[in-house]
Short mmCIF file of C-alpha atoms in Angstrom, two decimals:
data_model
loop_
_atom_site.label_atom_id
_atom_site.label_comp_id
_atom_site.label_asym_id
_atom_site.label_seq_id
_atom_site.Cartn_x
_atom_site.Cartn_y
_atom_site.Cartn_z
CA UNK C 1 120.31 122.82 150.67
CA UNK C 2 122.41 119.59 149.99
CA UNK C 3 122.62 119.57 146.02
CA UNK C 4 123.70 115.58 146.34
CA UNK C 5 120.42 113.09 145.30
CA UNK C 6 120.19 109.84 146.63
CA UNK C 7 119.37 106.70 144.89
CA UNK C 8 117.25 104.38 146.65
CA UNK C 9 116.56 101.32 144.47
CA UNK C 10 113.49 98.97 145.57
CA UNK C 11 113.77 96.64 142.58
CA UNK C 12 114.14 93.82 144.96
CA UNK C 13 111.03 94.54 147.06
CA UNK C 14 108.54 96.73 144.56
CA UNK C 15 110.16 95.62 141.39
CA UNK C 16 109.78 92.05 142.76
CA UNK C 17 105.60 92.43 142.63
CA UNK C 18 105.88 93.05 138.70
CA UNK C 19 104.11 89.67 136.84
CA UNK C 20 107.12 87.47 136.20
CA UNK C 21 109.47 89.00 138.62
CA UNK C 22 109.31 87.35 141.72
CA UNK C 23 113.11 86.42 142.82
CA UNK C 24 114.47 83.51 145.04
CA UNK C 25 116.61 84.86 147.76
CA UNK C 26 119.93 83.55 145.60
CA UNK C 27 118.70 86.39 142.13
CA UNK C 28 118.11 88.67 144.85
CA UNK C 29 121.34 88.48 145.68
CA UNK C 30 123.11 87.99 142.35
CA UNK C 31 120.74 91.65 141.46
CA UNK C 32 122.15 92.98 144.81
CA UNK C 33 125.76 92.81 143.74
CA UNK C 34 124.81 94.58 140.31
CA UNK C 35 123.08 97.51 142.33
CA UNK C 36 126.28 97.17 144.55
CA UNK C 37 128.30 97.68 140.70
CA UNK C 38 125.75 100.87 139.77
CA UNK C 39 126.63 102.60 142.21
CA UNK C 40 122.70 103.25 144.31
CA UNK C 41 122.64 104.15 147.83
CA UNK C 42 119.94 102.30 149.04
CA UNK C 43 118.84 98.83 148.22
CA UNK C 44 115.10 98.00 149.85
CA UNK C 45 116.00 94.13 150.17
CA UNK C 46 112.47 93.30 150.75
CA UNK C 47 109.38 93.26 153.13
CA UNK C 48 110.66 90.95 155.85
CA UNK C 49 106.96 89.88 157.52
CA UNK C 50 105.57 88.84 154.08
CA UNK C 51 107.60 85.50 154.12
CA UNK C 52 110.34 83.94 155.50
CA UNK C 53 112.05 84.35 151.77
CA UNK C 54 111.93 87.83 152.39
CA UNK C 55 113.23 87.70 155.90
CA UNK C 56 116.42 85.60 154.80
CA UNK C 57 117.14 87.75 151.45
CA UNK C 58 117.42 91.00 153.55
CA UNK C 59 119.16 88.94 156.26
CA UNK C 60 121.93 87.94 153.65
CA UNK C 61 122.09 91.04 151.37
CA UNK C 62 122.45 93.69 154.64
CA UNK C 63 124.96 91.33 155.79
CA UNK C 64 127.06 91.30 152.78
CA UNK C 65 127.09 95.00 151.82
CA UNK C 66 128.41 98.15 154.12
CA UNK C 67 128.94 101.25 151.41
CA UNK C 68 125.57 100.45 150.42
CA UNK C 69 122.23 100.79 153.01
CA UNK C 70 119.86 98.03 152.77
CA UNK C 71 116.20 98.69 154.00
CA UNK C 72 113.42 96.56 155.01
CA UNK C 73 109.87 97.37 154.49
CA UNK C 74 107.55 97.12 157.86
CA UNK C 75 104.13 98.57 158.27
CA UNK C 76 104.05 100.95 161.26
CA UNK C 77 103.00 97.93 163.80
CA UNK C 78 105.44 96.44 166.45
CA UNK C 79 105.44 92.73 164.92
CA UNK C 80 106.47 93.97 161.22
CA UNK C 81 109.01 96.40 163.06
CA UNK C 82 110.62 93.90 165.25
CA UNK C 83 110.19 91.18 162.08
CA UNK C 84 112.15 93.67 159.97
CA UNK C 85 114.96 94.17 163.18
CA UNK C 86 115.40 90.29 163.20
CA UNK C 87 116.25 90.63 159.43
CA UNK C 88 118.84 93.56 159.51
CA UNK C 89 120.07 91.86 163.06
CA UNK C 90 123.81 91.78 161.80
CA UNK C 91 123.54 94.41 159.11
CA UNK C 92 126.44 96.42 158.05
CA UNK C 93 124.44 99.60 157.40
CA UNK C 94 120.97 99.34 157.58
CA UNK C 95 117.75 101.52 157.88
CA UNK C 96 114.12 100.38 158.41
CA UNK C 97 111.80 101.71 156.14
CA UNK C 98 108.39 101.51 158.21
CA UNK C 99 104.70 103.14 156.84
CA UNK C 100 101.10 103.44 157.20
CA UNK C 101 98.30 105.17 155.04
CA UNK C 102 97.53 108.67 155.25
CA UNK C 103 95.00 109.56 152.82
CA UNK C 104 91.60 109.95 153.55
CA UNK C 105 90.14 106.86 151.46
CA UNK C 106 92.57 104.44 152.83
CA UNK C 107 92.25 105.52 156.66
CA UNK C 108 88.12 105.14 156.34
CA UNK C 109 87.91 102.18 153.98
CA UNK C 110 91.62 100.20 154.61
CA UNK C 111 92.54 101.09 158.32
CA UNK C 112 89.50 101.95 159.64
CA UNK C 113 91.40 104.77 161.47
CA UNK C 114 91.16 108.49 162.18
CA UNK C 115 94.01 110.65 161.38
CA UNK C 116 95.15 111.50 164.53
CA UNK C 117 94.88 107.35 165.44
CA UNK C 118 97.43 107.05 162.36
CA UNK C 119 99.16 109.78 163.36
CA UNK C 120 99.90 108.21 166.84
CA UNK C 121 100.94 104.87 165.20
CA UNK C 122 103.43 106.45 163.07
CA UNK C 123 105.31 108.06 165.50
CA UNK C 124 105.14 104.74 167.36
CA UNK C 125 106.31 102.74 164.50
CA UNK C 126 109.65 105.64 163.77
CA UNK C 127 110.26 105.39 167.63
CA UNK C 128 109.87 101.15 167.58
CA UNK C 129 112.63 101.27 164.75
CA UNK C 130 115.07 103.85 166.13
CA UNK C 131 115.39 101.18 169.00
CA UNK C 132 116.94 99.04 166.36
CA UNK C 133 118.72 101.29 163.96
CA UNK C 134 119.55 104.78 163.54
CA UNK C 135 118.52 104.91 159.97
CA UNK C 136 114.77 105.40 159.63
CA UNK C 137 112.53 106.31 156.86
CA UNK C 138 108.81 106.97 157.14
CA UNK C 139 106.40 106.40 154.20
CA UNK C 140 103.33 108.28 154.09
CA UNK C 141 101.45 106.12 151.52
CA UNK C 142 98.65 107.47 149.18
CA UNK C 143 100.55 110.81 150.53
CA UNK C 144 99.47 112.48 146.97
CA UNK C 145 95.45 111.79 147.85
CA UNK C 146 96.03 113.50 151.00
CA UNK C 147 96.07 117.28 152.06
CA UNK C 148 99.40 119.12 152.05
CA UNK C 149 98.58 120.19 155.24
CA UNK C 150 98.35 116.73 157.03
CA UNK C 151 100.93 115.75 155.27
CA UNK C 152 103.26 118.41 156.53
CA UNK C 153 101.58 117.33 160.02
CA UNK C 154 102.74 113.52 159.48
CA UNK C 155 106.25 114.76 158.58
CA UNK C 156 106.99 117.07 161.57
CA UNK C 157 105.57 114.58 163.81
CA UNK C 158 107.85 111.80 162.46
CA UNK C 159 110.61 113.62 162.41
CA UNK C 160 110.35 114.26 166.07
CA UNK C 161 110.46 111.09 166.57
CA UNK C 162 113.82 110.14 165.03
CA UNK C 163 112.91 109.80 161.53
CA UNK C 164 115.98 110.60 159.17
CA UNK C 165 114.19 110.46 156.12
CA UNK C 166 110.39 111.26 154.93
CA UNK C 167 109.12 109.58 151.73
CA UNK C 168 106.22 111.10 149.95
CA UNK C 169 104.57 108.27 147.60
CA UNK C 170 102.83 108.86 144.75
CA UNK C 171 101.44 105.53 145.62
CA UNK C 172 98.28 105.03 142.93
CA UNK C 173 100.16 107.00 140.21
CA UNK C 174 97.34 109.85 140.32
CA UNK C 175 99.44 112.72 140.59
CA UNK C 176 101.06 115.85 138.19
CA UNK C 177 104.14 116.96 138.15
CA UNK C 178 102.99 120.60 139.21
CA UNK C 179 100.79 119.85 141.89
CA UNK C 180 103.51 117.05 143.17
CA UNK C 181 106.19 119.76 142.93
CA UNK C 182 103.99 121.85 145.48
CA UNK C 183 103.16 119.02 147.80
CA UNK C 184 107.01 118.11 147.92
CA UNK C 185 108.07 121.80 148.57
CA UNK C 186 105.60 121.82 151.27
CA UNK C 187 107.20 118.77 153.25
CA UNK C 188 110.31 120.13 152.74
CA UNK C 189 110.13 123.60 153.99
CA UNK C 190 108.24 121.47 156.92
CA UNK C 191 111.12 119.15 157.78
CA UNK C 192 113.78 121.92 157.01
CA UNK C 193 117.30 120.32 156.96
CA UNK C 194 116.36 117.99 159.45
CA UNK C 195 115.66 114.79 157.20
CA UNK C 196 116.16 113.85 153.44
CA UNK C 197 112.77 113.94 151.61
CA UNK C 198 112.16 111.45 149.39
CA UNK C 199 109.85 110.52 146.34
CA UNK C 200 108.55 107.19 145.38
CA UNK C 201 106.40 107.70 142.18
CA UNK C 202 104.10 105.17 140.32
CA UNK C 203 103.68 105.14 136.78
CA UNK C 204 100.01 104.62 136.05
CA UNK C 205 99.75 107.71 134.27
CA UNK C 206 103.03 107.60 132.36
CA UNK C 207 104.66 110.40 134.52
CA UNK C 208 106.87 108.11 137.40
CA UNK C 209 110.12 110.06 135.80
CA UNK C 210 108.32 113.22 135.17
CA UNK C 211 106.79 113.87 139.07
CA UNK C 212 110.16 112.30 140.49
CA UNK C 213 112.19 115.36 138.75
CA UNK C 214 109.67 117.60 139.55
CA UNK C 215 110.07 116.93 143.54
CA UNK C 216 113.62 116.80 143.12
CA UNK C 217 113.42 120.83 141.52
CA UNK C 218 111.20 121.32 144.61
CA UNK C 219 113.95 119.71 147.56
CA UNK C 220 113.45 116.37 147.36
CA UNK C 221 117.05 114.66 147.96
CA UNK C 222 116.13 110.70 147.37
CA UNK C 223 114.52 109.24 144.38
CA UNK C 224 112.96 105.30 144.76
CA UNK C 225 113.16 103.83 141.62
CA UNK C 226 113.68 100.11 140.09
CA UNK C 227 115.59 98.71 137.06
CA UNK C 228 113.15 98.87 133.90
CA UNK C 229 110.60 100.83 136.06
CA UNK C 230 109.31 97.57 137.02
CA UNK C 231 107.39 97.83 140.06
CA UNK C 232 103.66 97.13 141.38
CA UNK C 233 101.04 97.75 138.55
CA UNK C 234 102.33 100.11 135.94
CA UNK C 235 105.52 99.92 137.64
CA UNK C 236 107.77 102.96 139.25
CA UNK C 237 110.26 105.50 138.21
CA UNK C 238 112.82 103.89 135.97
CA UNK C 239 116.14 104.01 137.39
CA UNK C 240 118.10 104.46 134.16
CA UNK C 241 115.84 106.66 133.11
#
């Protein structure tokens, strides 16, 4: 196993929906260049079919930047997708960082969906994207309130489809680092050396730092994380920390 750990910063996208944070498209850039400076691997510029801000601060950050990759967020449907493409149109490295829910609660109550219907839009969304860019990461989101098992379903499946890397959010902040540790070993002995598996932890619990170790002792190779922890709610795992 590949002992290097990749830093994907989303302080422009998550960090952004922190109370007081919002950024015009000219701080996200000035905070690009400092990310640029630290030295992170991937900077998520932003969620390109929530506004046309968005759109045009991942248009100009992907275009300015090649030894860094720049992501944009797009739900696994074909206008965020294509939205998210338009963005990263002239990018220098990009990757398109597309999701959908997978936990039991949010496909009954949010999507209205089955698992297998989920399932199917997934591996839709990672084969939309790969038309665009080579670099694709798959979110399952509320992956910790859902069974190892589907998970490890989800993650072969995108995979398959030309996913590169797999992202396993801890998206209420509900989990332990134990338990996470298990779920993350289970994705990656699914995936094998086939794609990076990453973590994205939320700190609701006080434990963002604590579960994003743990899944890197367990094979996780990227770690999402923001300046300050900032981030949606409590916030995420804190970067310098």
């Amino acid at each position: 196993m590949n002992d290097r750990v990749f830093i994907f910063d989303t302080t422009l996208r998550d960090g952004e929906q922190s109370c007081g944070c919002s950024m015009t498209v000219e701080e996200k850039l000035l905070m690009a260049r400092k990310l640029v400076e630290l030295g992170v691997d991937v900077m998520e510029a932003g969620f390109p079919m929530a506004s046309e801000g968005d759109t045009e601060a991942v248009r100009m950050i992907s275009n300015e930047f090649s030894g860094v990759s720049v992501a944009a967020l797009a739900r696994c449907n074909p206008k965020d997708i294509e939205q998210a493409a338009r963005a990263l149109d002239k990018a220098k490295n990009p990757r398109i960082h597309t999701f959908i829910a997978t936990s039991p609660i949010h496909l009954k109550h949010k999507l209205r969906k089955t698992e297998d219907e989920a399932l199917e839009a997934a591996v839709a969304g990672v084969k939309l994207a790969r038309k665009y860019v080579t670099n694709v990461e798959f979110s399952a989101e509320d992956a910790t309130r859902t069974s190892p098992d589907s998970l490890a379903r989800f993650a072969k499946a995108v995979v398959d489809a030309g996913a590169s890397v797999v992202n396993i959010p801890d998206t209420v902040g509900y989990t332990l680092p134990q338990e996470f540790a298990a779920m993350i070993a289970k994705v990656v002995a699914a995936v094998g050396d086939r794609a990076l598996v990453s973590v994205h932890c939320h700190n609701d619990l006080g434990l963002a730092v604590a579960n994003s170790l743990a899944g890197v002792q367990a094979g996780a190779r990227q770690v999402e994380c923001t300046i300050n922890g900032i981030g949606e709610r409590a916030g995420n795992c804190s970067l310098e920390e």
